[in-house]
Amino acid sequence: MNQKEKPTELSYYGLYLLSHLKENHPDKAHDAAFIESHSDHAADVYEQARLEGYLPEGAHELAMAALLEGLRFSKYDTIIEVLWNECSDEVAQSDAPSVALRLQPSLEGIFSQYPLSDDFAYSPEYEQLYTELTGAILILLEEDGI
């Protein structure tokens, strides 16, 4: 077994992040280096906050914010939302996660046109993204014969 394949023990933050990634960013869930660096950063934030006098709850809140920074908006979840709301005749809800994973690479060009951030879903531009995704997804589904 080489170094890359060796299972590593994950910290609390690592386990939490892995769970979050599996649910919202499955394309990142297998990136051990990403998980390790983000969970280490969160642990450092917690430790620094405690040294600065934060109570454990406050330090934990800061660490969780650092852990999930840049991961609150999910392209994958947005695609699933479109599939559920706009394509329910073409794709069963139970199939939406696997279809979303297949479609996501083809939709990166659309996502790249927007300033995606943690709070993007609450911006006026989200509606435009949603509309563009709906059209592109319907075309892709028709082309794939789904």
mmCIF file with all atom_site columns, C-alpha atoms in Angstrom:
data_model
loop_
_atom_site.group_PDB
_atom_site.id
_atom_site.type_symbol
_atom_site.label_atom_id
_atom_site.label_alt_id
_atom_site.label_comp_id
_atom_site.label_asym_id
_atom_site.label_entity_id
_atom_site.label_seq_id
_atom_site.pdbx_PDB_ins_code
_atom_site.Cartn_x
_atom_site.Cartn_y
_atom_site.Cartn_z
_atom_site.occupancy
_atom_site.B_iso_or_equiv
_atom_site.pdbx_formal_charge
_atom_site.auth_seq_id
_atom_site.auth_comp_id
_atom_site.auth_asym_id
_atom_site.auth_atom_id
_atom_site.pdbx_PDB_model_num
ATOM 1   C CA . MET A 1 1   ? 0.000   0.000  0.000   1.00 0.00 ? 1   MET A CA 1
ATOM 2   C CA . ASN A 1 2   ? 1.577   3.304  -1.007  1.00 0.00 ? 2   ASN A CA 1
ATOM 3   C CA . GLN A 1 3   ? 1.491   6.525  1.006   1.00 0.00 ? 3   GLN A CA 1
ATOM 4   C CA . LYS A 1 4   ? -1.435  7.937  -0.960  1.00 0.00 ? 4   LYS A CA 1
ATOM 5   C CA . GLU A 1 5   ? -3.631  4.907  -0.299  1.00 0.00 ? 5   GLU A CA 1
ATOM 6   C CA . LYS A 1 6   ? -2.889  4.590  3.422   1.00 0.00 ? 6   LYS A CA 1
ATOM 7   C CA . PRO A 1 7   ? -5.947  5.348  5.505   1.00 0.00 ? 7   PRO A CA 1
ATOM 8   C CA . THR A 1 8   ? -5.382  8.194  7.904   1.00 0.00 ? 8   THR A CA 1
ATOM 9   C CA . GLU A 1 9   ? -7.129  8.958  11.128  1.00 0.00 ? 9   GLU A CA 1
ATOM 10  C CA . LEU A 1 10  ? -9.217  12.053 10.823  1.00 0.00 ? 10  LEU A CA 1
ATOM 11  C CA . SER A 1 11  ? -9.706  14.605 13.538  1.00 0.00 ? 11  SER A CA 1
ATOM 12  C CA . TYR A 1 12  ? -13.144 15.838 14.550  1.00 0.00 ? 12  TYR A CA 1
ATOM 13  C CA . TYR A 1 13  ? -12.804 18.624 11.990  1.00 0.00 ? 13  TYR A CA 1
ATOM 14  C CA . GLY A 1 14  ? -11.597 16.180 9.353   1.00 0.00 ? 14  GLY A CA 1
ATOM 15  C CA . LEU A 1 15  ? -14.555 13.867 9.914   1.00 0.00 ? 15  LEU A CA 1
ATOM 16  C CA . TYR A 1 16  ? -16.998 16.756 9.880   1.00 0.00 ? 16  TYR A CA 1
ATOM 17  C CA . LEU A 1 17  ? -15.487 18.109 6.669   1.00 0.00 ? 17  LEU A CA 1
ATOM 18  C CA . LEU A 1 18  ? -15.506 14.688 5.021   1.00 0.00 ? 18  LEU A CA 1
ATOM 19  C CA . SER A 1 19  ? -19.197 14.310 5.843   1.00 0.00 ? 19  SER A CA 1
ATOM 20  C CA . HIS A 1 20  ? -19.938 17.797 4.503   1.00 0.00 ? 20  HIS A CA 1
ATOM 21  C CA . LEU A 1 21  ? -18.009 17.110 1.302   1.00 0.00 ? 21  LEU A CA 1
ATOM 22  C CA . LYS A 1 22  ? -19.720 13.772 0.688   1.00 0.00 ? 22  LYS A CA 1
ATOM 23  C CA . GLU A 1 23  ? -23.094 15.455 0.992   1.00 0.00 ? 23  GLU A CA 1
ATOM 24  C CA . ASN A 1 24  ? -22.431 18.774 -0.779  1.00 0.00 ? 24  ASN A CA 1
ATOM 25  C CA . HIS A 1 25  ? -19.183 18.519 -2.760  1.00 0.00 ? 25  HIS A CA 1
ATOM 26  C CA . PRO A 1 26  ? -18.706 14.833 -3.636  1.00 0.00 ? 26  PRO A CA 1
ATOM 27  C CA . ASP A 1 27  ? -16.082 15.772 -6.218  1.00 0.00 ? 27  ASP A CA 1
ATOM 28  C CA . LYS A 1 28  ? -13.808 16.898 -3.331  1.00 0.00 ? 28  LYS A CA 1
ATOM 29  C CA . ALA A 1 29  ? -14.599 14.081 -0.876  1.00 0.00 ? 29  ALA A CA 1
ATOM 30  C CA . HIS A 1 30  ? -11.660 11.921 -1.992  1.00 0.00 ? 30  HIS A CA 1
ATOM 31  C CA . ASP A 1 31  ? -9.047  14.682 -1.762  1.00 0.00 ? 31  ASP A CA 1
ATOM 32  C CA . ALA A 1 32  ? -7.193  13.698 1.415   1.00 0.00 ? 32  ALA A CA 1
ATOM 33  C CA . ALA A 1 33  ? -4.757  16.627 1.156   1.00 0.00 ? 33  ALA A CA 1
ATOM 34  C CA . PHE A 1 34  ? -7.650  19.107 0.893   1.00 0.00 ? 34  PHE A CA 1
ATOM 35  C CA . ILE A 1 35  ? -9.384  17.569 3.914   1.00 0.00 ? 35  ILE A CA 1
ATOM 36  C CA . GLU A 1 36  ? -6.184  17.458 5.953   1.00 0.00 ? 36  GLU A CA 1
ATOM 37  C CA . SER A 1 37  ? -5.179  21.046 5.209   1.00 0.00 ? 37  SER A CA 1
ATOM 38  C CA . HIS A 1 38  ? -8.645  22.430 5.931   1.00 0.00 ? 38  HIS A CA 1
ATOM 39  C CA . SER A 1 39  ? -9.105  20.425 9.117   1.00 0.00 ? 39  SER A CA 1
ATOM 40  C CA . ASP A 1 40  ? -5.611  21.379 10.328  1.00 0.00 ? 40  ASP A CA 1
ATOM 41  C CA . HIS A 1 41  ? -6.440  25.023 9.661   1.00 0.00 ? 41  HIS A CA 1
ATOM 42  C CA . ALA A 1 42  ? -9.682  24.722 11.644  1.00 0.00 ? 42  ALA A CA 1
ATOM 43  C CA . ALA A 1 43  ? -7.812  23.130 14.550  1.00 0.00 ? 43  ALA A CA 1
ATOM 44  C CA . ASP A 1 44  ? -5.268  25.966 14.436  1.00 0.00 ? 44  ASP A CA 1
ATOM 45  C CA . VAL A 1 45  ? -8.076  28.532 14.467  1.00 0.00 ? 45  VAL A CA 1
ATOM 46  C CA . TYR A 1 46  ? -9.611  26.815 17.493  1.00 0.00 ? 46  TYR A CA 1
ATOM 47  C CA . GLU A 1 47  ? -6.301  26.722 19.330  1.00 0.00 ? 47  GLU A CA 1
ATOM 48  C CA . GLN A 1 48  ? -5.525  30.359 18.558  1.00 0.00 ? 48  GLN A CA 1
ATOM 49  C CA . ALA A 1 49  ? -8.997  31.466 19.649  1.00 0.00 ? 49  ALA A CA 1
ATOM 50  C CA . ARG A 1 50  ? -8.610  29.629 22.966  1.00 0.00 ? 50  ARG A CA 1
ATOM 51  C CA . LEU A 1 51  ? -5.227  31.298 23.478  1.00 0.00 ? 51  LEU A CA 1
ATOM 52  C CA . GLU A 1 52  ? -6.928  34.638 22.860  1.00 0.00 ? 52  GLU A CA 1
ATOM 53  C CA . GLY A 1 53  ? -9.440  33.891 25.611  1.00 0.00 ? 53  GLY A CA 1
ATOM 54  C CA . TYR A 1 54  ? -12.449 32.608 23.703  1.00 0.00 ? 54  TYR A CA 1
ATOM 55  C CA . LEU A 1 55  ? -14.637 30.118 25.509  1.00 0.00 ? 55  LEU A CA 1
ATOM 56  C CA . PRO A 1 56  ? -14.655 26.643 23.906  1.00 0.00 ? 56  PRO A CA 1
ATOM 57  C CA . GLU A 1 57  ? -18.014 27.291 22.219  1.00 0.00 ? 57  GLU A CA 1
ATOM 58  C CA . GLY A 1 58  ? -16.815 30.532 20.643  1.00 0.00 ? 58  GLY A CA 1
ATOM 59  C CA . ALA A 1 59  ? -13.532 28.996 19.551  1.00 0.00 ? 59  ALA A CA 1
ATOM 60  C CA . HIS A 1 60  ? -15.418 26.068 18.024  1.00 0.00 ? 60  HIS A CA 1
ATOM 61  C CA . GLU A 1 61  ? -17.714 28.444 16.121  1.00 0.00 ? 61  GLU A CA 1
ATOM 62  C CA . LEU A 1 62  ? -14.698 30.269 14.656  1.00 0.00 ? 62  LEU A CA 1
ATOM 63  C CA . ALA A 1 63  ? -13.045 26.965 13.749  1.00 0.00 ? 63  ALA A CA 1
ATOM 64  C CA . MET A 1 64  ? -16.181 25.711 11.991  1.00 0.00 ? 64  MET A CA 1
ATOM 65  C CA . ALA A 1 65  ? -16.457 28.967 10.034  1.00 0.00 ? 65  ALA A CA 1
ATOM 66  C CA . ALA A 1 66  ? -12.841 28.525 8.918   1.00 0.00 ? 66  ALA A CA 1
ATOM 67  C CA . LEU A 1 67  ? -13.413 24.844 8.091   1.00 0.00 ? 67  LEU A CA 1
ATOM 68  C CA . LEU A 1 68  ? -16.387 25.524 5.816   1.00 0.00 ? 68  LEU A CA 1
ATOM 69  C CA . GLU A 1 69  ? -15.170 28.764 4.270   1.00 0.00 ? 69  GLU A CA 1
ATOM 70  C CA . GLY A 1 70  ? -15.693 28.582 0.528   1.00 0.00 ? 70  GLY A CA 1
ATOM 71  C CA . LEU A 1 71  ? -17.766 25.402 0.858   1.00 0.00 ? 71  LEU A CA 1
ATOM 72  C CA . ARG A 1 72  ? -21.214 26.709 1.754   1.00 0.00 ? 72  ARG A CA 1
ATOM 73  C CA . PHE A 1 73  ? -22.361 27.197 -1.838  1.00 0.00 ? 73  PHE A CA 1
ATOM 74  C CA . SER A 1 74  ? -22.469 23.917 -3.710  1.00 0.00 ? 74  SER A CA 1
ATOM 75  C CA . LYS A 1 75  ? -22.625 23.541 -7.472  1.00 0.00 ? 75  LYS A CA 1
ATOM 76  C CA . TYR A 1 76  ? -23.681 19.941 -6.927  1.00 0.00 ? 76  TYR A CA 1
ATOM 77  C CA . ASP A 1 77  ? -26.588 20.929 -4.656  1.00 0.00 ? 77  ASP A CA 1
ATOM 78  C CA . THR A 1 78  ? -27.663 23.607 -7.124  1.00 0.00 ? 78  THR A CA 1
ATOM 79  C CA . ILE A 1 79  ? -27.763 21.086 -9.960  1.00 0.00 ? 79  ILE A CA 1
ATOM 80  C CA . ILE A 1 80  ? -29.802 18.692 -7.808  1.00 0.00 ? 80  ILE A CA 1
ATOM 81  C CA . GLU A 1 81  ? -32.206 21.535 -6.980  1.00 0.00 ? 81  GLU A CA 1
ATOM 82  C CA . VAL A 1 82  ? -32.720 22.203 -10.696 1.00 0.00 ? 82  VAL A CA 1
ATOM 83  C CA . LEU A 1 83  ? -33.212 18.492 -11.372 1.00 0.00 ? 83  LEU A CA 1
ATOM 84  C CA . TRP A 1 84  ? -35.790 18.182 -8.592  1.00 0.00 ? 84  TRP A CA 1
ATOM 85  C CA . ASN A 1 85  ? -37.675 21.384 -9.390  1.00 0.00 ? 85  ASN A CA 1
ATOM 86  C CA . GLU A 1 86  ? -37.461 21.614 -13.170 1.00 0.00 ? 86  GLU A CA 1
ATOM 87  C CA . CYS A 1 87  ? -36.721 18.113 -14.448 1.00 0.00 ? 87  CYS A CA 1
ATOM 88  C CA . SER A 1 88  ? -38.804 15.814 -12.273 1.00 0.00 ? 88  SER A CA 1
ATOM 89  C CA . ASP A 1 89  ? -40.431 14.270 -15.364 1.00 0.00 ? 89  ASP A CA 1
ATOM 90  C CA . GLU A 1 90  ? -37.020 13.413 -16.825 1.00 0.00 ? 90  GLU A CA 1
ATOM 91  C CA . VAL A 1 91  ? -35.076 12.431 -13.674 1.00 0.00 ? 91  VAL A CA 1
ATOM 92  C CA . ALA A 1 92  ? -36.398 10.664 -10.589 1.00 0.00 ? 92  ALA A CA 1
ATOM 93  C CA . GLN A 1 93  ? -35.442 12.307 -7.298  1.00 0.00 ? 93  GLN A CA 1
ATOM 94  C CA . SER A 1 94  ? -33.528 9.199  -6.285  1.00 0.00 ? 94  SER A CA 1
ATOM 95  C CA . ASP A 1 95  ? -31.422 9.429  -9.470  1.00 0.00 ? 95  ASP A CA 1
ATOM 96  C CA . ALA A 1 96  ? -30.703 13.160 -9.148  1.00 0.00 ? 96  ALA A CA 1
ATOM 97  C CA . PRO A 1 97  ? -27.430 12.801 -7.176  1.00 0.00 ? 97  PRO A CA 1
ATOM 98  C CA . SER A 1 98  ? -25.784 10.504 -9.732  1.00 0.00 ? 98  SER A CA 1
ATOM 99  C CA . VAL A 1 99  ? -27.121 12.555 -12.651 1.00 0.00 ? 99  VAL A CA 1
ATOM 100 C CA . ALA A 1 100 ? -25.833 15.750 -10.996 1.00 0.00 ? 100 ALA A CA 1
ATOM 101 C CA . LEU A 1 101 ? -22.354 14.247 -10.713 1.00 0.00 ? 101 LEU A CA 1
ATOM 102 C CA . ARG A 1 102 ? -22.423 13.306 -14.400 1.00 0.00 ? 102 ARG A CA 1
ATOM 103 C CA . LEU A 1 103 ? -23.690 16.726 -15.485 1.00 0.00 ? 103 LEU A CA 1
ATOM 104 C CA . GLN A 1 104 ? -21.476 18.925 -13.305 1.00 0.00 ? 104 GLN A CA 1
ATOM 105 C CA . PRO A 1 105 ? -18.363 18.863 -15.548 1.00 0.00 ? 105 PRO A CA 1
ATOM 106 C CA . SER A 1 106 ? -20.478 19.917 -18.546 1.00 0.00 ? 106 SER A CA 1
ATOM 107 C CA . LEU A 1 107 ? -21.900 22.845 -16.563 1.00 0.00 ? 107 LEU A CA 1
ATOM 108 C CA . GLU A 1 108 ? -18.602 24.281 -15.303 1.00 0.00 ? 108 GLU A CA 1
ATOM 109 C CA . GLY A 1 109 ? -18.594 26.858 -18.114 1.00 0.00 ? 109 GLY A CA 1
ATOM 110 C CA . ILE A 1 110 ? -21.837 28.318 -16.798 1.00 0.00 ? 110 ILE A CA 1
ATOM 111 C CA . PHE A 1 111 ? -20.689 28.313 -13.181 1.00 0.00 ? 111 PHE A CA 1
ATOM 112 C CA . SER A 1 112 ? -17.425 30.022 -14.156 1.00 0.00 ? 112 SER A CA 1
ATOM 113 C CA . GLN A 1 113 ? -19.354 33.087 -15.335 1.00 0.00 ? 113 GLN A CA 1
ATOM 114 C CA . TYR A 1 114 ? -20.519 33.884 -11.801 1.00 0.00 ? 114 TYR A CA 1
ATOM 115 C CA . PRO A 1 115 ? -18.726 35.122 -8.675  1.00 0.00 ? 115 PRO A CA 1
ATOM 116 C CA . LEU A 1 116 ? -19.537 32.054 -6.599  1.00 0.00 ? 116 LEU A CA 1
ATOM 117 C CA . SER A 1 117 ? -19.133 32.568 -2.875  1.00 0.00 ? 117 SER A CA 1
ATOM 118 C CA . ASP A 1 118 ? -20.549 31.208 0.354   1.00 0.00 ? 118 ASP A CA 1
ATOM 119 C CA . ASP A 1 119 ? -23.535 33.563 0.165   1.00 0.00 ? 119 ASP A CA 1
ATOM 120 C CA . PHE A 1 120 ? -24.048 33.440 -3.616  1.00 0.00 ? 120 PHE A CA 1
ATOM 121 C CA . ALA A 1 121 ? -27.401 31.633 -3.286  1.00 0.00 ? 121 ALA A CA 1
ATOM 122 C CA . TYR A 1 122 ? -28.780 34.784 -1.637  1.00 0.00 ? 122 TYR A CA 1
ATOM 123 C CA . SER A 1 123 ? -27.590 37.139 -4.368  1.00 0.00 ? 123 SER A CA 1
ATOM 124 C CA . PRO A 1 124 ? -29.686 38.516 -7.235  1.00 0.00 ? 124 PRO A CA 1
ATOM 125 C CA . GLU A 1 125 ? -27.381 36.715 -9.697  1.00 0.00 ? 125 GLU A CA 1
ATOM 126 C CA . TYR A 1 126 ? -28.401 33.313 -8.346  1.00 0.00 ? 126 TYR A CA 1
ATOM 127 C CA . GLU A 1 127 ? -31.734 33.468 -10.183 1.00 0.00 ? 127 GLU A CA 1
ATOM 128 C CA . GLN A 1 128 ? -29.931 34.071 -13.477 1.00 0.00 ? 128 GLN A CA 1
ATOM 129 C CA . LEU A 1 129 ? -27.559 31.148 -12.807 1.00 0.00 ? 129 LEU A CA 1
ATOM 130 C CA . TYR A 1 130 ? -30.512 28.923 -11.939 1.00 0.00 ? 130 TYR A CA 1
ATOM 131 C CA . THR A 1 131 ? -32.262 29.851 -15.198 1.00 0.00 ? 131 THR A CA 1
ATOM 132 C CA . GLU A 1 132 ? -29.148 29.223 -17.289 1.00 0.00 ? 132 GLU A CA 1
ATOM 133 C CA . LEU A 1 133 ? -28.553 25.895 -15.577 1.00 0.00 ? 133 LEU A CA 1
ATOM 134 C CA . THR A 1 134 ? -32.149 24.843 -16.177 1.00 0.00 ? 134 THR A CA 1
ATOM 135 C CA . GLY A 1 135 ? -31.839 25.423 -19.919 1.00 0.00 ? 135 GLY A CA 1
ATOM 136 C CA . ALA A 1 136 ? -28.453 23.728 -20.181 1.00 0.00 ? 136 ALA A CA 1
ATOM 137 C CA . ILE A 1 137 ? -29.536 20.746 -18.087 1.00 0.00 ? 137 ILE A CA 1
ATOM 138 C CA . LEU A 1 138 ? -32.678 20.212 -20.182 1.00 0.00 ? 138 LEU A CA 1
ATOM 139 C CA . ILE A 1 139 ? -30.551 20.249 -23.339 1.00 0.00 ? 139 ILE A CA 1
ATOM 140 C CA . LEU A 1 140 ? -27.994 17.859 -21.846 1.00 0.00 ? 140 LEU A CA 1
ATOM 141 C CA . LEU A 1 141 ? -30.699 15.475 -20.645 1.00 0.00 ? 141 LEU A CA 1
ATOM 142 C CA . GLU A 1 142 ? -32.273 15.462 -24.110 1.00 0.00 ? 142 GLU A CA 1
ATOM 143 C CA . GLU A 1 143 ? -28.900 14.807 -25.752 1.00 0.00 ? 143 GLU A CA 1
ATOM 144 C CA . ASP A 1 144 ? -28.121 11.960 -23.329 1.00 0.00 ? 144 ASP A CA 1
ATOM 145 C CA . GLY A 1 145 ? -31.555 10.440 -23.794 1.00 0.00 ? 145 GLY A CA 1
ATOM 146 C CA . ILE A 1 146 ? -32.377 10.429 -20.112 1.00 0.00 ? 146 ILE A CA 1
#
